[in-house]
Amino acid sequence: MRHTPHPASPFQHAWAKAPYSDDSIEGDLEGPQWLPLHVHLTDTAEIAGRLCREWLGPGPLDVIAQDVGGPTEAGEIVRLAAAVHDLGKLTPAFAAQVDDLRNHMHANGFPFNGITAAHSRELPHGLAGHVLIHRFLVEAGANDEIATAFAVIIGGHHGVPPTSAQLLQAHHRPDLFGPKEWADARHQLLDYLLTTANLRDALRVATTKKLSDAAQVLITGLVIMADWIASSADHFPLAPRFNPVKTSPHERAEAAWQKLALPRRWQPAPVENLDATELLRSRFTGLQHVTANPVQELAVEAARNMPEPGLLIVEAVMGVGKTEASLLAAEILAAKFGMSGIFYGLPTRATADAMFVRITRWLEQVPDRSGSSVKSLVLRHGTAALNPDLETIPRQWADHPPTFDDAQFSGVGIDENVDDLSSRAIQAVVHSWTSAHKRASLADFTIATVDHQLMAALAARHFVLRQLGLSRQVVVLDEVHAADTWMRTFLLRALEWLARLRVPVIALSATLAPELRRELVQAYERGRRAGLPPPAVPKVQPRPAGRLKHSKPPIHQVDDTPLPEPLVTDDYPLLTTLAAGQSGHRSATISTSTVEVRVDWLLDPVEHLLNLLKNELADGGCALVVCNTVKRAVERYQALTGTSGWTVTLAHSRFIAADRMRNDAELRADFGPPDADGPAPNPARDRRVVVATQVAEQSLDVDFDLLITDLAPIDLILQRMGRLHRHPRGDTRPTRLRTPRCLITGFDPAAGPIVDPGGKHVYGEHPLLRAACLLTEHVGGKAIRLPGDVPTLVRRAYADEPLRPDEWQQTMDDAAVRDNEARLKVSRNAASGTIQSPGATRSLLSWLPTPGAKTEIDAARQVRQDDGGFEVLLLEQAEDGLRLPHHLETGAPMRIPTDCRPDRVAAKEIARCAVRVPGWVSERHLTEVIAALNENYYPAWQKEPLLAGQWILLLGPDGTAQLGSLRFSYSPTTGLEVSDGRITER
DNA sequence: AACAAAAAAAAA
Ligand SMILES: [Fe+3]
Ligand SMILES: [Fe+3]
């Protein structure tokens, strides 16, 4: 096939890439360079084809195939989109941007008619491309709907699909598209592309087949990915300016692909011949002699029985091997449904860090039919760079000595900018083409905070890349019960999309309220239905009388039979499945040890607490005191420290990361599981009191002899109770503490249905009162059995059934109404930041808010609710410069320079000094605090990714700072405290 | 006078 355009073709003078000559400093004597437009387009088409053939995998390809006829056509349509993605660059509005190149085109017959570089912003080339491709498809016989569905991919190839308003504006500016000479050149270019890249059949598909929203999402993602790779001058060399490129598209792409060296995609092997136990033993080196437990058996069975991609919810307590169960099931599902990787989402960075190591070990054991020993794996969260495991593991899987490319694409990649972008500007440009976060979507295996899954449903720039990445991974979500109302809004929308993209999902959880279980199941089912092929003969909708004349017909015929209802049951552990529209459930009989907790009230005045502890800890032992607010926790900590007879520790989230990590580690060391050879008396547990906020609720595997907790929603109370006699310590516990006891504070049942204002602010009134009612049933009476009683208590707490006492009913009903309204408001606000549901719109047009303000789009919306709090890096101001908080300094004091970029080691130390400032500070004192923090802005630090954009809070040597009227103080034992001077002086 | 915990943030 002839790849060089006819010498007379004017389009060969059009340009796509033109690095400024300043970019090639450092004795680069080659002079200015360029890349002709037609070369960039064939490059991108070649890469897109390779991505489809080698990287994408059958699962997502089939989603596209469903719209266009088959997998071959799917690959072709992707190549077509890639081949024309920058057609909008063949317009005077784009081409006028660089004088040199503009003049060259002008000299070769392209009239500019006064269009200058200043006009380029009025017609971004993506938008121009949308208009041009739409017109071209319509001329080739497509209807408007089909043409728009394809054109919007071109319009959105920079991450934001156009809005209808933008299209309208573009149509009013024909001058920006240029006169006939330009239109002719574009037609010749299209003709050249169709011939050279062999895309005539693809065009026929594009003019006759309507792409669904899901296909639009995936293809846009693929085009962006291909464009990024094809835009790397390191892989696709530029030519001296105005010289033609002589290498053929195929050769260029072949060389680039080699150099890129993407690890071959994971191809899981079918494992039908192994039972759950055999599977378990072969995938986990530490479990050679273990037998699969019922939860693991059921998970494997559920995965094997799934007739099509579906949802599997596993509710079980921590410690029954849910992680193993999820990985076994994930491997089976990946093999069955053509997935090429796994996304493992965790609620916190700390849990993600811990899971990272476990998954790497598992990966070493998992068979791969691709024959490759290199796996592409990424740890994706904000402080992944601080994880020490990353430094030890990377090279393990590299087949060959790691080069820069290896760091990017094979072995372990981390989610951050590469060190030392070096002073050579052109290097920096090359290196950063796939910088950081957005590159991570290429990986087969992702361990991340759930946020990265939720963000797939966030209406923000480049969300299509997240969707594309997830579309080829089995998604496992851990601790889904922990999602609050805000996050749940994103979770459900993201789940609809996963279902639409035919992605199997495994959700792990503690006991779910039946309502949440139902929401998860129905969200997945809605997404699945959105992807069902429309019925052959569309039903004619009878127009209901009185409806607006212009009411639109539904996008396509949707199955309107009722959504499946998962069975409401108190079985536990519980596996709920949903596949092919059918919901099922299985429960396992599993012999976990039961803990019987006796419950009692303890009135608030701190003397009661002191007396209780004096008695109970008389013979030793340890107690956990959980408070609903930091303020209460600090108060109780201080009251307890003033008394002898025990050692007190305080734990909450307002510690700098380094201290928090150390505190957590100490808690695990002192109160964690006993050694495998059996429990021994542990002096660290002797007369210890830990006062904590909700940080003690989750993820920390610790055990206490006695629990005192503020009233909280029942599921959280039960989580806290889970810290009571959690490990087998038998008779090493003091005699009087051998019966597990839980005292509830923050509530006086005799005083009526009145909850503590702090708790009310955090949880709302209604769940607290419901919890109080349920606990009353057990006070002084029968113990709460863990985990057996958990499902019943959780179900009743969130059901409508009235609870005694009857006199509280009215208060509770009123509270329920208020809480519901508040919750509805939160989810409405969250929903304004989500993308559309699958099947709700014909195209991605206007899906994201007005582009142009690119950064605003990214920043203004988020998957976590904004409470006004913000993070600062806490450093000390010494006479001769900055230093780390002095309690962190080991050895020689380290002075931190502010006039140059700190080295990597120092930057990590500084990043570990991050702490969150409570929300009320910014709500009431925003301007004065910002003004004060702004003074500590060091331009030289902004080049360091770990420090860029961070606020710095400087404390004096006494550990305090005055910002306006606010006084900040920090100590490694009590954490960050902020007080308002104007108030305390009164 | 507030009031938990939790996370994130660079193009072709
Ligand atoms: Fe572009
Ligand atoms: Fe491009």
mmCIF file of N, CA, C and O in Angstrom, chain A residues 502-570:
data_model
loop_
_atom_site.group_PDB
_atom_site.id
_atom_site.type_symbol
_atom_site.label_atom_id
_atom_site.label_comp_id
_atom_site.label_asym_id
_atom_site.label_seq_id
_atom_site.Cartn_x
_atom_site.Cartn_y
_atom_site.Cartn_z
ATOM 1 N N ARG A 502 -20.159 -4.588 31.283
ATOM 2 C CA ARG A 502 -20.061 -6.031 31.467
ATOM 3 C C ARG A 502 -18.848 -6.423 32.320
ATOM 4 O O ARG A 502 -18.139 -7.385 32.042
ATOM 5 N N VAL A 503 -18.644 -5.648 33.374
ATOM 6 C CA VAL A 503 -17.551 -5.898 34.301
ATOM 7 C C VAL A 503 -18.088 -6.647 35.520
ATOM 8 O O VAL A 503 -19.010 -6.170 36.172
ATOM 9 N N PRO A 504 -17.530 -7.823 35.833
ATOM 10 C CA PRO A 504 -17.941 -8.504 37.058
ATOM 11 C C PRO A 504 -17.450 -7.727 38.279
ATOM 12 O O PRO A 504 -16.342 -7.189 38.266
ATOM 13 N N VAL A 505 -18.289 -7.655 39.299
ATOM 14 C CA VAL A 505 -17.948 -6.881 40.495
ATOM 15 C C VAL A 505 -18.098 -7.749 41.736
ATOM 16 O O VAL A 505 -19.091 -8.473 41.879
ATOM 17 N N ILE A 506 -17.104 -7.697 42.604
ATOM 18 C CA ILE A 506 -17.175 -8.389 43.885
ATOM 19 C C ILE A 506 -17.131 -7.337 44.978
ATOM 20 O O ILE A 506 -16.178 -6.569 45.053
ATOM 21 N N ALA A 507 -18.182 -7.279 45.786
ATOM 22 C CA ALA A 507 -18.224 -6.288 46.867
ATOM 23 C C ALA A 507 -18.088 -7.010 48.196
ATOM 24 O O ALA A 507 -18.842 -7.940 48.477
ATOM 25 N N LEU A 508 -17.124 -6.586 48.995
ATOM 26 C CA LEU A 508 -16.903 -7.195 50.302
ATOM 27 C C LEU A 508 -17.393 -6.236 51.372
ATOM 28 O O LEU A 508 -17.221 -5.026 51.244
ATOM 29 N N SER A 509 -17.973 -6.803 52.416
ATOM 30 C CA SER A 509 -18.563 -5.897 53.386
ATOM 31 C C SER A 509 -18.795 -6.581 54.722
ATOM 32 O O SER A 509 -18.897 -7.793 54.806
ATOM 33 N N ALA A 510 -18.865 -5.753 55.757
ATOM 34 C CA ALA A 510 -19.483 -6.207 57.000
ATOM 35 C C ALA A 510 -20.980 -6.235 56.704
ATOM 36 O O ALA A 510 -21.406 -5.929 55.595
ATOM 37 N N THR A 511 -21.782 -6.591 57.675
ATOM 38 C CA THR A 511 -23.212 -6.685 57.436
ATOM 39 C C THR A 511 -23.777 -5.402 56.843
ATOM 40 O O THR A 511 -23.540 -4.320 57.346
ATOM 41 N N LEU A 512 -24.511 -5.539 55.755
ATOM 42 C CA LEU A 512 -25.131 -4.392 55.110
ATOM 43 C C LEU A 512 -26.567 -4.261 55.587
ATOM 44 O O LEU A 512 -27.252 -5.269 55.816
ATOM 45 N N ALA A 513 -27.026 -3.041 55.714
ATOM 46 C CA ALA A 513 -28.455 -2.844 55.912
ATOM 47 C C ALA A 513 -29.138 -3.340 54.637
ATOM 48 O O ALA A 513 -28.621 -3.122 53.544
ATOM 49 N N PRO A 514 -30.289 -4.025 54.777
ATOM 50 C CA PRO A 514 -30.949 -4.575 53.587
ATOM 51 C C PRO A 514 -31.165 -3.526 52.492
ATOM 52 O O PRO A 514 -31.084 -3.836 51.309
ATOM 53 N N GLU A 515 -31.399 -2.295 52.898
ATOM 54 C CA GLU A 515 -31.652 -1.232 51.930
ATOM 55 C C GLU A 515 -30.424 -0.983 51.045
ATOM 56 O O GLU A 515 -30.534 -0.815 49.834
ATOM 57 N N LEU A 516 -29.248 -0.984 51.653
ATOM 58 C CA LEU A 516 -28.049 -0.761 50.858
ATOM 59 C C LEU A 516 -27.779 -1.954 49.934
ATOM 60 O O LEU A 516 -27.388 -1.794 48.783
ATOM 61 N N ARG A 517 -28.019 -3.157 50.465
ATOM 62 C CA ARG A 517 -27.837 -4.360 49.644
ATOM 63 C C ARG A 517 -28.721 -4.257 48.402
ATOM 64 O O ARG A 517 -28.313 -4.543 47.276
ATOM 65 N N ARG A 518 -29.947 -3.805 48.633
ATOM 66 C CA ARG A 518 -30.906 -3.677 47.549
ATOM 67 C C ARG A 518 -30.452 -2.614 46.544
ATOM 68 O O ARG A 518 -30.535 -2.795 45.327
ATOM 69 N N GLU A 519 -29.944 -1.503 47.063
ATOM 70 C CA GLU A 519 -29.483 -0.443 46.168
ATOM 71 C C GLU A 519 -28.329 -0.917 45.283
ATOM 72 O O GLU A 519 -28.275 -0.582 44.105
ATOM 73 N N LEU A 520 -27.427 -1.683 45.860
ATOM 74 C CA LEU A 520 -26.304 -2.189 45.080
ATOM 75 C C LEU A 520 -26.792 -3.111 43.974
ATOM 76 O O LEU A 520 -26.398 -2.985 42.811
ATOM 77 N N VAL A 521 -27.650 -4.040 44.351
ATOM 78 C CA VAL A 521 -28.164 -5.010 43.383
ATOM 79 C C VAL A 521 -28.926 -4.298 42.261
ATOM 80 O O VAL A 521 -28.731 -4.584 41.083
ATOM 81 N N GLN A 522 -29.746 -3.346 42.635
ATOM 82 C CA GLN A 522 -30.585 -2.708 41.621
ATOM 83 C C GLN A 522 -29.780 -1.757 40.728
ATOM 84 O O GLN A 522 -30.089 -1.614 39.546
ATOM 85 N N ALA A 523 -28.768 -1.122 41.288
ATOM 86 C CA ALA A 523 -27.917 -0.269 40.457
ATOM 87 C C ALA A 523 -27.246 -1.120 39.378
ATOM 88 O O ALA A 523 -27.202 -0.754 38.205
ATOM 89 N N TYR A 524 -26.716 -2.260 39.795
ATOM 90 C CA TYR A 524 -26.050 -3.133 38.823
ATOM 91 C C TYR A 524 -27.043 -3.589 37.758
ATOM 92 O O TYR A 524 -26.739 -3.609 36.561
ATOM 93 N N GLU A 525 -28.235 -3.923 38.200
ATOM 94 C CA GLU A 525 -29.236 -4.406 37.247
ATOM 95 C C GLU A 525 -29.680 -3.294 36.276
ATOM 96 O O GLU A 525 -29.888 -3.548 35.093
ATOM 97 N N ARG A 526 -29.805 -2.083 36.779
ATOM 98 C CA ARG A 526 -30.147 -0.968 35.872
ATOM 99 C C ARG A 526 -29.093 -0.827 34.776
ATOM 100 O O ARG A 526 -29.420 -0.646 33.608
ATOM 101 N N GLY A 527 -27.835 -0.907 35.183
ATOM 102 C CA GLY A 527 -26.763 -0.788 34.204
ATOM 103 C C GLY A 527 -26.789 -1.919 33.198
ATOM 104 O O GLY A 527 -26.601 -1.722 31.997
ATOM 105 N N ARG A 528 -27.059 -3.121 33.692
ATOM 106 C CA ARG A 528 -27.113 -4.271 32.790
ATOM 107 C C ARG A 528 -28.223 -4.098 31.768
ATOM 108 O O ARG A 528 -28.045 -4.316 30.568
ATOM 109 N N ARG A 529 -29.391 -3.662 32.249
ATOM 110 C CA ARG A 529 -30.523 -3.506 31.331
ATOM 111 C C ARG A 529 -30.252 -2.440 30.277
ATOM 112 O O ARG A 529 -30.721 -2.541 29.143
ATOM 113 N N ALA A 530 -29.485 -1.411 30.670
ATOM 114 C CA ALA A 530 -29.190 -0.351 29.704
ATOM 115 C C ALA A 530 -28.398 -0.901 28.526
ATOM 116 O O ALA A 530 -28.393 -0.317 27.447
ATOM 117 N N GLY A 531 -27.739 -2.042 28.739
ATOM 118 C CA GLY A 531 -26.934 -2.596 27.671
ATOM 119 C C GLY A 531 -27.620 -3.699 26.888
ATOM 120 O O GLY A 531 -27.033 -4.259 25.959
ATOM 121 N N LEU A 532 -28.843 -4.030 27.253
ATOM 122 C CA LEU A 532 -29.537 -5.087 26.502
ATOM 123 C C LEU A 532 -29.893 -4.567 25.121
ATOM 124 O O LEU A 532 -30.256 -3.404 24.965
ATOM 125 N N PRO A 533 -29.790 -5.428 24.114
ATOM 126 C CA PRO A 533 -30.148 -4.963 22.769
ATOM 127 C C PRO A 533 -31.625 -4.583 22.718
ATOM 128 O O PRO A 533 -32.454 -5.233 23.358
ATOM 129 N N PRO A 534 -31.934 -3.512 22.022
ATOM 130 C CA PRO A 534 -33.339 -3.106 21.916
ATOM 131 C C PRO A 534 -34.139 -4.180 21.199
ATOM 132 O O PRO A 534 -33.597 -4.902 20.368
ATOM 133 N N PRO A 535 -35.415 -4.301 21.533
ATOM 134 C CA PRO A 535 -36.239 -5.303 20.863
ATOM 135 C C PRO A 535 -36.283 -5.046 19.362
ATOM 136 O O PRO A 535 -36.154 -3.902 18.922
ATOM 137 N N ALA A 536 -36.444 -6.107 18.593
ATOM 138 C CA ALA A 536 -36.368 -6.006 17.137
ATOM 139 C C ALA A 536 -37.368 -4.989 16.595
ATOM 140 O O ALA A 536 -37.030 -4.151 15.769
ATOM 141 N N VAL A 537 -38.590 -5.079 17.066
ATOM 142 C CA VAL A 537 -39.603 -4.132 16.606
ATOM 143 C C VAL A 537 -39.954 -3.195 17.759
ATOM 144 O O VAL A 537 -40.569 -3.618 18.721
ATOM 145 N N PRO A 538 -39.518 -1.945 17.659
ATOM 146 C CA PRO A 538 -39.803 -1.033 18.761
ATOM 147 C C PRO A 538 -41.303 -0.864 18.945
ATOM 148 O O PRO A 538 -42.040 -0.682 17.979
ATOM 149 N N LYS A 539 -41.706 -0.943 20.181
ATOM 150 C CA LYS A 539 -43.116 -0.733 20.476
ATOM 151 C C LYS A 539 -43.472 0.717 20.210
ATOM 152 O O LYS A 539 -42.679 1.613 20.447
ATOM 153 N N VAL A 540 -44.657 0.946 19.718
ATOM 154 C CA VAL A 540 -45.109 2.318 19.566
ATOM 155 C C VAL A 540 -45.660 2.758 20.913
ATOM 156 O O VAL A 540 -46.551 2.134 21.465
ATOM 157 N N GLN A 541 -45.097 3.818 21.427
ATOM 158 C CA GLN A 541 -45.532 4.296 22.736
ATOM 159 C C GLN A 541 -46.847 5.054 22.571
ATOM 160 O O GLN A 541 -46.880 6.090 21.890
ATOM 161 N N PRO A 542 -47.924 4.593 23.159
ATOM 162 C CA PRO A 542 -49.132 5.403 23.119
ATOM 163 C C PRO A 542 -48.897 6.664 23.939
ATOM 164 O O PRO A 542 -48.369 6.573 25.042
ATOM 165 N N ARG A 543 -49.183 7.793 23.366
ATOM 166 C CA ARG A 543 -48.914 9.039 24.101
ATOM 167 C C ARG A 543 -49.998 9.252 25.149
ATOM 168 O O ARG A 543 -51.175 9.357 24.813
ATOM 169 N N PRO A 544 -49.611 9.311 26.404
ATOM 170 C CA PRO A 544 -50.623 9.506 27.435
ATOM 171 C C PRO A 544 -51.303 10.856 27.250
ATOM 172 O O PRO A 544 -50.650 11.834 26.888
ATOM 173 N N ALA A 545 -52.581 10.874 27.503
ATOM 174 C CA ALA A 545 -53.329 12.121 27.337
ATOM 175 C C ALA A 545 -52.759 13.178 28.269
ATOM 176 O O ALA A 545 -52.353 12.894 29.384
ATOM 177 N N GLY A 546 -52.736 14.400 27.782
ATOM 178 C CA GLY A 546 -52.339 15.502 28.651
ATOM 179 C C GLY A 546 -50.845 15.696 28.746
ATOM 180 O O GLY A 546 -50.400 16.657 29.353
ATOM 181 N N ARG A 547 -50.054 14.801 28.149
ATOM 182 C CA ARG A 547 -48.606 14.980 28.226
ATOM 183 C C ARG A 547 -48.152 16.037 27.230
ATOM 184 O O ARG A 547 -48.840 16.328 26.245
ATOM 185 N N LEU A 548 -47.019 16.617 27.506
ATOM 186 C CA LEU A 548 -46.485 17.621 26.591
ATOM 187 C C LEU A 548 -46.283 17.026 25.203
ATOM 188 O O LEU A 548 -45.852 15.903 25.051
ATOM 189 N N LYS A 549 -46.550 17.843 24.206
ATOM 190 C CA LYS A 549 -46.419 17.370 22.841
ATOM 191 C C LYS A 549 -44.978 16.965 22.519
ATOM 192 O O LYS A 549 -44.719 16.071 21.759
ATOM 193 N N HIS A 550 -44.028 17.703 23.132
ATOM 194 C CA HIS A 550 -42.649 17.494 22.733
ATOM 195 C C HIS A 550 -41.926 16.464 23.589
ATOM 196 O O HIS A 550 -40.726 16.324 23.486
ATOM 197 N N SER A 551 -42.680 15.788 24.463
ATOM 198 C CA SER A 551 -41.992 14.811 25.305
ATOM 199 C C SER A 551 -41.281 13.797 24.423
ATOM 200 O O SER A 551 -41.835 13.248 23.480
ATOM 201 N N LYS A 552 -40.012 13.620 24.745
ATOM 202 C CA LYS A 552 -39.175 12.792 23.883
ATOM 203 C C LYS A 552 -39.477 11.314 24.097
ATOM 204 O O LYS A 552 -39.777 10.894 25.208
ATOM 205 N N PRO A 553 -39.348 10.546 23.044
ATOM 206 C CA PRO A 553 -39.464 9.103 23.235
ATOM 207 C C PRO A 553 -38.253 8.630 24.034
ATOM 208 O O PRO A 553 -37.231 9.304 24.055
ATOM 209 N N PRO A 554 -38.359 7.496 24.730
ATOM 210 C CA PRO A 554 -37.207 7.016 25.482
ATOM 211 C C PRO A 554 -36.047 6.743 24.533
ATOM 212 O O PRO A 554 -36.239 6.467 23.360
ATOM 213 N N ILE A 555 -34.840 6.830 25.080
ATOM 214 C CA ILE A 555 -33.655 6.657 24.261
ATOM 215 C C ILE A 555 -33.692 5.306 23.551
ATOM 216 O O ILE A 555 -33.431 5.180 22.393
ATOM 217 N N HIS A 556 -33.954 4.299 24.296
ATOM 218 C CA HIS A 556 -34.284 3.033 23.639
ATOM 219 C C HIS A 556 -35.196 2.248 24.565
ATOM 220 O O HIS A 556 -35.332 2.566 25.739
ATOM 221 N N GLN A 557 -35.790 1.242 24.001
ATOM 222 C CA GLN A 557 -36.773 0.488 24.764
ATOM 223 C C GLN A 557 -36.100 -0.182 25.956
ATOM 224 O O GLN A 557 -35.164 -0.955 25.811
ATOM 225 N N VAL A 558 -36.536 0.127 27.145
ATOM 226 C CA VAL A 558 -35.924 -0.434 28.337
ATOM 227 C C VAL A 558 -36.876 -1.440 28.973
ATOM 228 O O VAL A 558 -38.088 -1.258 28.957
ATOM 229 N N ASP A 559 -36.278 -2.491 29.484
ATOM 230 C CA ASP A 559 -37.039 -3.479 30.232
ATOM 231 C C ASP A 559 -37.653 -2.793 31.446
ATOM 232 O O ASP A 559 -36.934 -2.309 32.319
ATOM 233 N N ASP A 560 -38.970 -2.702 31.501
ATOM 234 C CA ASP A 560 -39.561 -1.985 32.631
ATOM 235 C C ASP A 560 -40.211 -2.924 33.648
ATOM 236 O O ASP A 560 -41.026 -2.521 34.447
ATOM 237 N N THR A 561 -39.839 -4.204 33.582
ATOM 238 C CA THR A 561 -40.294 -5.093 34.647
ATOM 239 C C THR A 561 -39.600 -4.683 35.936
ATOM 240 O O THR A 561 -38.538 -4.082 35.915
ATOM 241 N N PRO A 562 -40.221 -4.986 37.084
ATOM 242 C CA PRO A 562 -39.633 -4.538 38.354
ATOM 243 C C PRO A 562 -38.217 -5.071 38.530
ATOM 244 O O PRO A 562 -37.890 -6.170 38.090
ATOM 245 N N LEU A 563 -37.378 -4.270 39.166
ATOM 246 C CA LEU A 563 -36.012 -4.689 39.426
ATOM 247 C C LEU A 563 -36.005 -5.796 40.476
ATOM 248 O O LEU A 563 -36.891 -5.854 41.323
ATOM 249 N N PRO A 564 -35.025 -6.684 40.407
ATOM 250 C CA PRO A 564 -34.986 -7.787 41.377
ATOM 251 C C PRO A 564 -34.833 -7.286 42.811
ATOM 252 O O PRO A 564 -34.162 -6.282 43.046
ATOM 253 N N GLU A 565 -35.453 -7.961 43.724
ATOM 254 C CA GLU A 565 -35.361 -7.629 45.145
ATOM 255 C C GLU A 565 -34.559 -8.715 45.841
ATOM 256 O O GLU A 565 -34.995 -9.857 45.910
ATOM 257 N N PRO A 566 -33.398 -8.373 46.372
ATOM 258 C CA PRO A 566 -32.673 -9.407 47.120
ATOM 259 C C PRO A 566 -33.466 -9.772 48.368
ATOM 260 O O PRO A 566 -34.135 -8.932 48.959
ATOM 261 N N LEU A 567 -33.390 -11.037 48.712
ATOM 262 C CA LEU A 567 -34.122 -11.533 49.868
ATOM 263 C C LEU A 567 -33.646 -10.813 51.129
ATOM 264 O O LEU A 567 -32.454 -10.595 51.322
ATOM 265 N N VAL A 568 -34.590 -10.412 51.976
ATOM 266 C CA VAL A 568 -34.200 -9.841 53.269
ATOM 267 C C VAL A 568 -34.007 -11.003 54.239
ATOM 268 O O VAL A 568 -34.914 -11.787 54.465
ATOM 269 N N THR A 569 -32.799 -11.111 54.758
ATOM 270 C CA THR A 569 -32.497 -12.279 55.575
ATOM 271 C C THR A 569 -31.513 -11.910 56.669
ATOM 272 O O THR A 569 -30.755 -10.950 56.530
ATOM 273 N N ASP A 570 -31.545 -12.655 57.755
ATOM 274 C CA ASP A 570 -30.584 -12.437 58.829
ATOM 275 C C ASP A 570 -29.486 -13.497 58.798
ATOM 276 O O ASP A 570 -28.752 -13.661 59.770
#
